[in-house]
Short mmCIF file of C-alpha atoms in Angstrom, two decimals:
data_model
loop_
_atom_site.label_atom_id
_atom_site.label_comp_id
_atom_site.label_asym_id
_atom_site.label_seq_id
_atom_site.Cartn_x
_atom_site.Cartn_y
_atom_site.Cartn_z
CA MET A 1 84.29 101.64 53.52
CA GLN A 2 85.74 104.08 56.04
CA VAL A 3 88.26 102.91 58.64
CA TYR A 4 89.05 104.78 61.88
CA HIS A 5 91.64 104.02 64.56
CA GLY A 6 91.26 104.37 68.32
CA LYS A 7 92.75 103.12 71.58
CA SER A 8 91.33 99.82 72.76
CA VAL A 9 89.59 100.02 76.15
CA CYS A 10 87.81 96.70 76.03
CA GLY A 11 88.23 93.93 73.48
CA GLY A 12 85.41 92.28 71.67
CA ILE A 13 83.57 92.71 68.39
CA ALA A 14 80.31 94.54 67.78
CA ILE A 15 78.35 94.62 64.52
CA GLY A 16 75.36 96.91 64.07
CA LYS A 17 74.00 100.35 63.25
CA VAL A 18 75.85 103.48 64.31
CA SER A 19 74.15 106.07 66.53
CA VAL A 20 75.79 109.49 66.98
CA TYR A 21 75.20 110.99 70.41
CA GLY A 22 75.41 114.78 70.66
CA ARG A 23 75.77 116.05 74.20
CA PRO A 24 73.61 119.09 75.14
CA GLU A 25 75.79 122.17 75.39
CA GLY A 26 74.53 123.94 78.54
CA ARG A 27 76.66 127.01 77.75
CA VAL A 28 78.00 128.93 80.77
CA GLU A 29 77.94 132.74 80.73
CA ARG A 30 79.74 134.96 83.22
CA GLU A 31 77.31 137.19 85.08
CA GLU A 32 78.03 139.87 87.67
CA LYS A 33 76.32 139.13 91.02
CA GLN A 34 76.34 141.53 93.96
CA ASN A 35 74.73 139.09 96.39
CA GLN A 36 77.59 136.63 96.71
CA GLU A 37 76.03 134.82 99.67
CA ALA A 38 72.94 134.01 97.62
CA GLU A 39 75.14 132.50 94.89
CA ILE A 40 77.06 130.45 97.41
CA CYS A 41 73.74 129.15 98.77
CA ARG A 42 72.68 128.23 95.22
CA TYR A 43 75.94 126.34 94.76
CA ARG A 44 75.63 124.51 98.09
CA GLU A 45 72.04 123.47 97.35
CA ALA A 46 73.12 122.18 93.92
CA ALA A 47 75.97 120.25 95.55
CA GLY A 48 73.49 118.64 97.95
CA ILE A 49 71.27 117.52 95.06
CA ALA A 50 74.31 116.23 93.19
CA LEU A 51 75.30 114.12 96.20
CA GLU A 52 71.80 112.59 96.27
CA GLN A 53 72.05 111.80 92.55
CA LEU A 54 75.44 110.14 93.09
CA ASP A 55 73.90 108.00 95.85
CA GLY A 56 71.33 106.80 93.30
CA LEU A 57 74.02 106.08 90.72
CA TYR A 58 76.00 104.15 93.33
CA GLU A 59 73.00 101.91 94.05
CA LYS A 60 72.39 101.36 90.33
CA ALA A 61 76.05 100.53 89.70
CA LEU A 62 76.05 98.22 92.72
CA ARG A 63 73.29 96.15 91.11
CA GLN A 64 74.81 96.19 87.62
CA VAL A 65 78.56 95.94 88.05
CA GLY A 66 79.20 95.17 91.71
CA GLU A 67 80.56 96.99 94.75
CA ALA A 68 84.12 97.48 93.50
CA GLU A 69 83.11 99.42 90.39
CA ALA A 70 80.22 101.20 92.10
CA SER A 71 82.83 102.85 94.31
CA ILE A 72 83.62 105.12 91.35
CA PHE A 73 80.63 107.17 92.46
CA GLU A 74 81.91 107.20 96.02
CA ILE A 75 85.07 108.75 94.58
CA HIS A 76 82.91 111.34 92.79
CA ARG A 77 81.24 112.11 96.12
CA MET A 78 84.64 112.60 97.74
CA MET A 79 85.72 114.91 94.91
CA LEU A 80 82.51 116.91 95.18
CA LYS A 81 83.00 117.31 98.94
CA ASP A 82 86.73 118.03 98.61
CA SER A 83 87.66 121.23 100.46
CA GLU A 84 89.90 122.44 97.62
CA PHE A 85 87.11 122.03 95.06
CA GLN A 86 84.47 123.65 97.27
CA GLY A 87 86.81 126.40 98.44
CA SER A 88 87.82 127.35 94.92
CA ILE A 89 84.19 127.75 93.80
CA GLU A 90 83.21 129.85 96.79
CA ASP A 91 86.39 131.96 96.56
CA ILE A 92 85.69 132.76 92.90
CA ILE A 93 82.11 133.79 93.74
CA HIS A 94 83.38 136.03 96.56
CA THR A 95 86.36 137.65 94.86
CA LEU A 96 84.92 138.09 91.36
CA SER A 97 81.26 138.65 92.34
CA VAL A 98 80.09 136.17 89.70
CA ASN A 99 77.33 133.60 89.30
CA ALA A 100 77.73 130.10 90.72
CA GLU A 101 77.68 128.52 87.23
CA TYR A 102 80.73 130.48 86.15
CA ALA A 103 82.60 129.65 89.37
CA VAL A 104 81.92 125.92 88.91
CA ALA A 105 83.00 125.98 85.25
CA ARG A 106 86.15 127.98 86.05
CA THR A 107 87.16 125.67 88.91
CA ALA A 108 86.54 122.57 86.82
CA GLU A 109 88.60 123.96 83.94
CA ASP A 110 91.55 124.72 86.26
CA LEU A 111 91.45 121.27 87.87
CA GLU A 112 91.07 119.48 84.53
CA GLN A 113 94.15 121.28 83.22
CA LYS A 114 96.03 120.35 86.39
CA PHE A 115 95.20 116.64 85.96
CA GLN A 116 95.85 116.65 82.21
CA ALA A 117 99.33 118.07 82.85
CA CYS A 118 100.27 115.08 85.04
CA GLU A 119 102.84 112.70 83.59
CA ASP A 120 101.03 109.70 85.05
CA ALA A 121 98.33 108.38 82.69
CA TYR A 122 96.09 107.32 85.58
CA MET A 123 96.05 110.85 86.97
CA ARG A 124 95.33 112.33 83.53
CA GLY A 125 92.26 110.11 83.49
CA ARG A 126 90.92 111.92 86.57
CA ALA A 127 90.22 114.99 84.43
CA ALA A 128 87.15 113.15 83.08
CA ASP A 129 85.84 112.70 86.62
CA ILE A 130 86.13 116.44 87.31
CA GLU A 131 84.28 117.11 84.05
CA ASP A 132 81.51 114.69 85.06
CA ILE A 133 81.06 116.33 88.47
CA SER A 134 80.99 119.86 87.05
CA ARG A 135 78.50 118.86 84.31
CA ARG A 136 76.21 117.50 87.00
CA LEU A 137 76.43 120.68 89.08
CA LEU A 138 75.87 122.91 86.03
CA ALA A 139 72.84 120.91 84.92
CA ILE A 140 71.29 121.37 88.39
CA LEU A 141 72.14 125.09 88.56
CA GLN A 142 70.75 125.68 85.06
CA GLY A 143 67.59 123.67 85.72
CA ARG A 144 68.36 121.11 83.01
CA GLU A 145 67.40 117.42 83.16
CA GLU A 146 70.15 114.94 83.90
CA GLU A 147 71.58 113.69 80.61
CA ARG A 148 70.66 110.13 79.71
CA ILE A 149 71.41 108.09 76.63
CA GLN A 150 68.38 106.13 75.47
CA GLU A 151 68.35 103.96 72.37
CA LYS A 152 65.39 102.12 70.86
CA GLU A 153 67.45 99.36 69.23
CA PRO A 154 70.94 97.86 69.70
CA VAL A 155 73.53 100.30 68.31
CA ILE A 156 77.20 101.21 68.20
CA LEU A 157 77.27 104.49 70.11
CA LEU A 158 79.55 107.30 68.84
CA ALA A 159 80.21 110.30 71.09
CA ASP A 160 82.75 113.01 71.71
CA ASP A 161 83.19 111.57 75.21
CA LEU A 162 81.12 109.79 77.84
CA ALA A 163 81.05 110.46 81.56
CA PRO A 164 81.10 107.57 84.07
CA SER A 165 77.54 108.43 85.12
CA GLN A 166 76.39 108.12 81.50
CA THR A 167 78.32 104.89 80.98
CA VAL A 168 76.86 103.11 84.00
CA GLN A 169 73.33 104.00 82.83
CA LEU A 170 73.83 102.50 79.38
CA ASP A 171 71.40 99.70 78.64
CA LYS A 172 73.71 96.84 77.70
CA SER A 173 70.94 95.25 75.64
CA GLN A 174 70.78 98.42 73.51
CA VAL A 175 74.47 99.39 73.31
CA LEU A 176 76.65 96.95 71.39
CA ALA A 177 79.79 99.08 71.79
CA PHE A 178 80.83 102.68 72.25
CA VAL A 179 83.44 104.76 70.47
CA THR A 180 84.58 108.19 71.63
CA ALA A 181 86.69 110.86 69.97
CA ARG A 182 88.22 111.84 73.31
CA GLY A 183 88.84 109.96 76.54
CA SER A 184 91.60 108.15 78.39
CA LEU A 185 92.42 104.47 78.79
CA ASN A 186 92.69 105.13 82.54
CA SER A 187 89.44 107.05 82.96
CA HIS A 188 86.68 105.66 85.15
CA THR A 189 84.55 105.46 82.01
CA ALA A 190 87.11 103.06 80.56
CA ILE A 191 87.19 101.07 83.80
CA LEU A 192 83.41 100.73 83.76
CA ALA A 193 83.43 99.66 80.11
CA ARG A 194 85.90 96.87 80.89
CA THR A 195 83.82 95.72 83.86
CA MET A 196 80.55 95.79 81.90
CA GLY A 197 82.21 93.92 79.04
CA ILE A 198 81.24 96.49 76.39
CA PRO A 199 83.67 96.68 73.43
CA ALA A 200 84.98 100.24 73.53
CA LEU A 201 87.46 102.59 71.85
CA VAL A 202 88.61 106.01 73.03
CA GLY A 203 90.71 108.70 71.36
CA THR A 204 89.34 107.68 67.96
CA ASP A 205 90.15 109.77 64.87
CA ILE A 206 86.52 110.04 63.81
CA PRO A 207 84.58 113.17 62.87
CA LEU A 208 81.32 113.25 64.82
CA ASP A 209 79.11 113.89 61.83
CA GLU A 210 75.35 113.32 61.83
CA SER A 211 75.73 111.75 58.39
CA LEU A 212 77.20 108.71 60.17
CA ASP A 213 73.95 108.19 62.07
CA GLY A 214 72.16 104.98 61.10
CA ARG A 215 74.95 103.63 58.90
CA PRO A 216 76.28 100.07 59.38
CA GLY A 217 79.42 99.74 61.47
CA ILE A 218 81.78 97.26 63.06
CA VAL A 219 83.94 97.77 66.17
CA ASP A 220 87.00 95.56 66.63
CA GLY A 221 87.81 96.34 70.27
CA ALA A 222 91.01 94.32 70.39
CA ALA A 223 92.53 95.89 67.26
CA GLY A 224 91.22 99.39 68.03
CA MET A 225 89.38 99.68 64.72
CA LEU A 226 86.03 101.13 63.68
CA TYR A 227 84.64 100.31 60.24
CA ILE A 228 81.83 102.42 58.75
CA ASP A 229 79.99 100.89 55.77
CA PRO A 230 82.23 97.80 55.92
CA ASP A 231 82.68 95.91 52.65
CA ARG A 232 81.57 92.31 52.15
CA GLU A 233 85.00 90.84 52.85
CA THR A 234 85.38 92.77 56.15
CA CYS A 235 81.87 91.77 57.26
CA ALA A 236 82.58 88.10 56.61
CA ARG A 237 85.93 88.25 58.40
CA MET A 238 84.55 90.03 61.46
CA ARG A 239 81.48 87.77 61.73
CA LYS A 240 83.78 84.77 61.77
CA ALA A 241 85.96 86.45 64.42
CA LEU A 242 82.85 87.18 66.51
CA GLU A 243 81.85 83.51 66.49
CA GLU A 244 85.37 82.46 67.44
CA GLU A 245 85.38 85.01 70.26
CA LYS A 246 82.15 83.59 71.70
CA GLU A 247 83.57 80.06 71.59
CA LYS A 248 86.78 81.17 73.34
CA LYS A 249 84.87 82.89 76.15
CA GLU A 250 82.82 79.77 76.78
CA LEU A 251 85.98 77.68 76.82
CA PHE A 252 87.73 80.00 79.28
CA ARG A 253 84.75 79.91 81.66
CA THR A 254 85.07 76.11 81.84
CA LEU A 255 88.55 76.60 83.34
CA ILE A 256 87.20 78.19 86.54
CA GLY A 257 88.09 75.95 89.45
CA LYS A 258 90.70 74.05 87.42
CA GLU A 259 94.34 73.72 88.51
CA ASN A 260 97.20 75.58 86.84
CA LEU A 261 98.82 72.27 85.97
CA THR A 262 100.96 71.53 82.90
CA LEU A 263 100.66 68.36 80.82
CA ASP A 264 103.65 66.89 82.66
CA GLY A 265 102.34 67.78 86.13
CA GLN A 266 104.11 71.07 87.00
CA SER A 267 102.00 73.62 88.87
CA ILE A 268 102.26 77.38 89.13
CA GLN A 269 100.29 80.09 90.94
CA LEU A 270 98.29 82.64 88.92
CA HIS A 271 97.74 85.92 90.73
CA ALA A 272 96.21 89.22 89.65
CA ASN A 273 97.63 92.74 89.37
CA ILE A 274 95.22 95.46 90.51
CA GLY A 275 95.23 99.19 91.23
CA SER A 276 92.47 99.57 93.81
CA ILE A 277 89.66 97.83 95.67
CA LYS A 278 87.46 98.58 92.64
CA ASP A 279 89.22 95.67 90.91
CA LEU A 280 88.50 93.02 93.57
CA ASP A 281 85.38 91.68 91.85
CA MET A 282 87.38 91.06 88.67
CA VAL A 283 90.00 89.13 90.66
CA LEU A 284 87.35 86.83 92.14
CA GLN A 285 85.31 86.47 88.93
CA ASN A 286 88.40 85.35 87.03
CA ASP A 287 89.33 82.79 89.70
CA ALA A 288 92.79 84.18 90.51
CA ASP A 289 94.80 82.32 93.15
CA GLY A 290 95.45 85.62 94.89
CA ILE A 291 96.65 89.16 94.34
CA GLY A 292 100.26 89.35 93.24
CA LEU A 293 100.45 93.14 93.04
CA PHE A 294 98.21 95.75 94.64
CA ARG A 295 99.56 99.13 93.49
CA SER A 296 99.06 101.15 96.66
CA GLU A 297 100.39 104.35 95.08
CA PHE A 298 96.98 104.93 93.49
CA LEU A 299 95.64 105.67 96.99
CA TYR A 300 97.98 108.65 96.93
CA LEU A 301 97.63 109.64 93.26
CA GLU A 302 93.82 109.96 93.48
CA ARG A 303 94.01 112.53 96.27
CA ASN A 304 95.09 116.10 96.99
CA ASP A 305 96.62 115.18 100.37
CA PHE A 306 98.22 112.22 102.15
CA PRO A 307 95.82 109.38 103.02
CA THR A 308 95.63 108.82 106.76
CA GLU A 309 96.50 105.60 108.54
CA GLU A 310 92.80 104.91 109.15
CA GLU A 311 91.86 105.47 105.50
CA GLN A 312 94.60 103.11 104.34
CA PHE A 313 93.78 100.54 107.01
CA ARG A 314 90.13 100.34 105.87
CA ILE A 315 91.18 99.77 102.25
CA TYR A 316 93.84 97.15 103.05
CA ARG A 317 91.47 95.38 105.45
CA THR A 318 88.83 95.25 102.68
CA VAL A 319 91.39 93.57 100.41
CA ALA A 320 92.42 91.07 103.10
CA GLU A 321 88.84 90.12 103.98
CA ALA A 322 87.72 89.89 100.34
CA MET A 323 90.54 87.49 99.49
CA GLY A 324 90.03 85.29 102.57
CA LYS A 325 92.68 82.56 102.66
CA LYS A 326 94.23 83.68 99.38
CA ARG A 327 97.42 85.73 99.52
CA ALA A 328 97.15 89.44 98.70
CA ILE A 329 100.46 91.23 98.13
CA ILE A 330 100.42 94.98 98.73
CA ARG A 331 103.28 96.93 97.17
CA THR A 332 104.32 99.93 99.25
CA LEU A 333 103.93 103.28 97.52
CA ASP A 334 105.83 103.56 94.25
CA ILE A 335 105.67 107.33 93.77
CA GLY A 336 108.17 108.99 91.46
CA ALA A 337 109.36 108.58 87.86
CA ASP A 338 106.17 108.75 85.72
CA LYS A 339 103.91 108.74 88.82
CA GLN A 340 104.20 112.25 90.21
CA CYS A 341 102.13 113.53 93.12
CA ALA A 342 102.14 117.31 93.57
CA TYR A 343 101.52 117.43 97.33
CA PHE A 344 104.69 115.38 97.97
CA GLY A 345 106.60 118.53 96.98
CA MET A 346 109.32 116.57 95.21
CA GLU A 347 112.12 118.44 93.45
CA LYS A 348 112.21 118.29 89.67
CA GLU A 349 114.79 115.76 88.49
CA GLU A 350 116.59 115.51 85.17
CA ASN A 351 116.02 111.75 85.09
CA PRO A 352 113.24 110.81 87.54
CA ALA A 353 113.35 107.12 86.55
CA LEU A 354 116.80 107.07 88.18
CA GLY A 355 115.89 109.50 90.94
CA CYS A 356 114.14 109.61 94.31
CA ARG A 357 111.33 107.15 93.72
CA ALA A 358 109.64 104.18 95.38
CA ILE A 359 111.67 102.80 98.31
CA ARG A 360 114.14 105.69 98.12
CA LEU A 361 111.30 108.10 98.80
CA CYS A 362 110.06 105.91 101.68
CA LEU A 363 113.49 105.68 103.29
CA THR A 364 114.00 109.45 103.13
CA ARG A 365 110.46 110.31 104.32
CA THR A 366 110.06 107.74 107.03
CA GLU A 367 106.90 109.21 108.62
CA ILE A 368 104.96 108.75 105.35
CA PHE A 369 106.37 105.22 105.11
CA LYS A 370 105.57 104.33 108.73
CA THR A 371 101.98 105.51 108.34
CA GLN A 372 101.53 103.04 105.49
CA LEU A 373 103.33 100.26 107.34
CA ARG A 374 101.14 100.68 110.43
CA ALA A 375 98.02 100.45 108.25
CA LEU A 376 99.36 97.33 106.53
CA LEU A 377 100.38 95.61 109.77
CA ARG A 378 96.94 96.26 111.27
CA ALA A 379 95.11 95.03 108.15
CA SER A 380 97.24 91.85 108.03
CA ALA A 381 95.41 90.67 111.17
CA TYR A 382 92.28 90.20 109.00
CA GLY A 383 93.62 87.98 106.23
CA ARG A 384 96.66 86.75 104.35
CA LEU A 385 98.31 90.05 103.46
CA ALA A 386 101.92 90.24 102.33
CA ILE A 387 104.03 93.39 101.96
CA MET A 388 106.32 94.00 99.00
CA TYR A 389 108.92 96.74 98.62
CA PRO A 390 109.79 98.20 95.17
CA MET A 391 113.07 99.38 93.60
CA ILE A 392 115.44 97.55 95.96
CA THR A 393 119.15 97.71 95.12
CA SER A 394 120.93 96.58 98.30
CA VAL A 395 120.81 94.48 101.46
CA LYS A 396 121.32 97.70 103.42
CA GLU A 397 117.95 99.00 102.18
CA VAL A 398 116.14 95.83 103.23
CA ARG A 399 117.63 95.98 106.70
CA ARG A 400 116.69 99.64 107.06
CA ILE A 401 113.12 98.75 106.04
CA ARG A 402 113.06 96.16 108.81
CA GLU A 403 114.18 98.74 111.37
CA ILE A 404 111.42 101.15 110.36
CA GLU A 405 108.89 98.32 110.43
CA GLU A 406 109.95 97.42 113.98
CA GLU A 407 109.32 101.04 114.99
CA ALA A 408 105.85 100.85 113.41
CA LYS A 409 105.11 97.61 115.28
CA ALA A 410 106.17 99.15 118.58
CA GLU A 411 103.92 102.16 117.99
CA LEU A 412 100.93 99.88 117.34
CA GLU A 413 101.67 97.84 120.46
CA ALA A 414 101.80 101.04 122.51
CA ARG A 415 98.34 101.92 121.19
CA GLY A 416 97.04 98.44 121.96
CA LEU A 417 96.08 97.74 118.34
CA PRO A 418 96.11 94.19 116.92
CA GLN A 419 98.51 93.40 114.08
CA GLY A 420 99.39 90.39 111.98
CA HIS A 421 102.65 88.88 110.77
CA PRO A 422 102.65 89.49 107.01
CA GLU A 423 105.13 87.89 104.65
CA GLN A 424 107.86 90.29 103.53
CA GLY A 425 109.02 90.40 99.93
CA ILE A 426 110.86 92.64 97.51
CA MET A 427 110.61 93.47 93.84
CA ILE A 428 113.53 92.52 91.67
CA GLU A 429 113.43 95.27 89.07
CA THR A 430 116.97 96.61 89.03
CA PRO A 431 120.03 94.81 87.65
CA ALA A 432 121.69 95.37 91.03
CA ALA A 433 118.97 93.41 92.82
CA ALA A 434 119.11 90.59 90.29
CA MET A 435 122.89 90.31 90.56
CA ILE A 436 122.84 90.10 94.38
CA SER A 437 119.59 88.13 94.58
CA ASP A 438 121.51 85.37 96.42
CA LEU A 439 122.23 87.84 99.25
CA LEU A 440 118.78 89.44 99.21
CA ALA A 441 117.07 86.02 99.35
CA ARG A 442 118.42 85.52 102.88
CA GLU A 443 116.58 88.63 104.04
CA VAL A 444 113.02 88.12 102.72
CA ASP A 445 110.20 85.61 102.19
CA PHE A 446 109.73 86.02 98.44
CA PHE A 447 110.77 87.81 95.24
CA SER A 448 108.51 89.35 92.61
CA ILE A 449 110.26 90.29 89.38
CA GLY A 450 109.08 93.57 87.88
CA THR A 451 109.96 93.05 84.24
CA ASN A 452 108.86 96.51 83.05
CA ASP A 453 111.54 98.39 84.97
CA LEU A 454 114.02 95.51 84.83
CA THR A 455 113.89 95.62 81.02
CA GLN A 456 114.27 99.41 81.07
CA TYR A 457 117.36 99.31 83.25
CA VAL A 458 119.00 96.25 81.69
CA LEU A 459 118.66 97.64 78.15
CA ALA A 460 119.21 101.29 79.15
CA LEU A 461 115.99 102.24 77.35
CA ASP A 462 113.52 104.78 78.73
CA ARG A 463 110.22 102.89 78.91
CA GLN A 464 108.30 106.16 78.35
CA ASN A 465 110.13 107.02 75.13
CA GLN A 466 108.05 105.61 72.26
CA SER A 467 110.65 106.63 69.67
CA LEU A 468 112.88 103.85 71.04
CA ASP A 469 110.36 101.08 70.43
CA GLU A 470 112.41 99.58 67.60
CA PHE A 471 115.30 99.03 70.05
CA ARG A 472 113.13 97.60 72.84
CA ASP A 473 113.42 93.79 73.02
CA THR A 474 111.48 92.41 75.98
CA HIS A 475 112.73 88.92 75.06
CA HIS A 476 116.36 90.04 75.14
CA PRO A 477 118.62 87.22 76.43
CA ALA A 478 120.05 89.57 79.10
CA VAL A 479 116.58 90.18 80.55
CA LEU A 480 115.71 86.47 80.54
CA ARG A 481 119.05 85.57 82.15
CA MET A 482 118.40 88.08 84.94
CA ILE A 483 115.02 86.46 85.56
CA GLU A 484 116.48 82.94 85.58
CA LEU A 485 119.33 83.95 87.92
CA THR A 486 116.83 85.48 90.34
CA VAL A 487 114.62 82.36 90.36
CA GLU A 488 117.63 80.07 90.92
CA ASN A 489 118.91 82.15 93.84
CA ALA A 490 115.45 82.30 95.40
CA HIS A 491 115.08 78.53 95.30
CA ARG A 492 118.56 77.96 96.74
CA ALA A 493 117.53 80.07 99.73
CA GLY A 494 114.19 78.26 100.09
CA ILE A 495 111.93 81.15 99.07
CA TRP A 496 109.57 81.52 96.09
CA ALA A 497 109.90 83.84 93.08
CA GLY A 498 107.20 85.23 90.82
CA ILE A 499 106.85 87.71 87.97
CA CYS A 500 104.43 90.63 88.13
CA GLY A 501 105.48 92.69 85.09
CA GLU A 502 103.99 92.69 81.59
CA LEU A 503 106.10 89.69 80.55
CA ALA A 504 104.13 87.48 82.94
CA ALA A 505 101.21 87.55 80.49
CA ASP A 506 103.33 87.02 77.36
CA PRO A 507 102.16 83.66 75.91
CA GLU A 508 105.45 83.29 74.00
CA LEU A 509 107.32 83.07 77.31
CA THR A 510 104.94 80.94 79.40
CA GLY A 511 106.77 77.70 78.63
CA GLU A 512 110.14 79.37 79.19
CA PHE A 513 109.11 80.66 82.62
CA LEU A 514 107.79 77.25 83.61
CA ALA A 515 111.08 75.69 82.55
CA MET A 516 112.94 78.24 84.70
CA GLY A 517 110.85 77.14 87.68
CA VAL A 518 109.00 80.43 88.20
CA ASP A 519 106.55 79.85 91.07
CA GLU A 520 103.95 82.52 90.30
CA LEU A 521 102.77 84.75 87.46
CA SER A 522 100.75 87.86 88.29
CA VAL A 523 98.77 89.44 85.46
CA ALA A 524 95.70 91.60 84.78
CA PRO A 525 92.55 89.79 86.02
CA GLU A 526 91.16 89.20 82.50
CA ARG A 527 94.40 87.39 81.54
CA ILE A 528 94.08 84.73 84.28
CA LEU A 529 91.90 82.22 82.41
CA PRO A 530 93.66 82.52 79.00
CA LEU A 531 96.98 82.02 80.80
CA ARG A 532 95.58 79.01 82.68
CA LYS A 533 94.60 77.50 79.34
CA ALA A 534 98.14 78.04 77.99
CA ILE A 535 99.69 76.44 81.10
CA ARG A 536 97.42 73.40 80.91
CA GLU A 537 98.48 72.88 77.27
CA THR A 538 102.24 73.13 77.98
CA ASP A 539 104.68 70.24 78.32
CA VAL A 540 107.56 71.76 80.32
CA SER A 541 109.89 68.85 79.61
CA GLU A 542 109.98 69.91 75.94
CA TYR A 543 111.23 73.38 76.90
CA ILE A 544 113.79 71.92 79.29
CA ARG A 545 115.18 69.70 76.50
CA ILE A 546 115.49 72.67 74.14
CA ARG A 547 117.33 74.86 76.67
#
């Protein structure tokens, strides 16, 4: 038996034959071309065909995985039409007098390197999208057929990497799971895999050898393991786990429409954390009570320039209308620290986690902030939107936010544009905010505790430094006391308090949070139903007696 390790994209277990997929090479040679205009015309014609193909993929994805995930191909269209991408290709053709294929490959390579150098994992995942777009253009320019993966029987697919366009065309009845040697957890391929419910691993330490083709294999998506030629004991264990997994899924589905009510009658709200409108279908499918955290910074991280007020308004309005009467909390942009955005032109900092990030950036670049606020205020007229501000440390900051918001409101009134009256909340993710939460509670409508950064700052441990994992204790009494203090001060002031960090989904703390009186837990959409099950099996009075 051979055992390989990868990063888990989507949990689940798959048992079947292995099929090794070898991508056609389509090698690009540099050729001297004197007629640059002819090459530019070739490129533009290829780009037009590529846009038509992406339209077809969008329609296919719309039928298979829904509108939110189909928008991946809208993003590919935007990238393909991006002026920087187009300009680079045409400039290379002009200045170097080379063939269109070489210019496309060179531009793609430069952009991929740029994305891969980003500190933010989500932005590194965009390199795969650039690769997908350039592959499509090169296939058209070279007269090759669009690559498709076709299997004649259900298999575990092994590949160096898969593009989003290949992933969405996979026949779920024929692909039990896929495992790639490369790839990112934040790539659109990974996002599609999670939506389609295909067990998947990326970054797997497996040699892509044809000798693996046809051999029996098992993928344990949750554990990030691939077994080739599994022994009898492993087969028996994984078959049993597969049956248990099926039973659990059926049980979770029966919880749709049920209340988040403990055995002794205490209720709590279960909201979802999402990064874009692509995740809305998952929120609704998993029966979330609302959106507890919409990370608006991804609107900025996915682009090469600032999103306009109109672009943001359309996205926020989509969120508001999709959620209807359910609350959707939009966090204002949290750029900085590990989420860097080149076009912001931020100075390099020795310790960006303690630098100009999140609300500090907004309060020092008020025009960027006001653009987002105007979009949010307008969108709040179409549903139950709430606005949440990150990295707060003082009452002074909250009051300055209110002043800027009043300016944004006045500007909208002057333009005669409708606006709503969204709830205003702040994230409690610094020790300073937790310690003065009694004062802050008088200024806002709700608190949402960001346990990821709160833990980092309380324990003085860099959350990006994996070598400190042995010192990282997310259940540290100091962290839990900060959370409890915040909840108590919120309730004294008559406002609600939730948790939107990773700890919200920690089953070991569910009873503890209920005993503290936490009003809301916001987690990844797929964690909603398992967490509902845990809540419905909890007797809070037992935890209160122990404390």
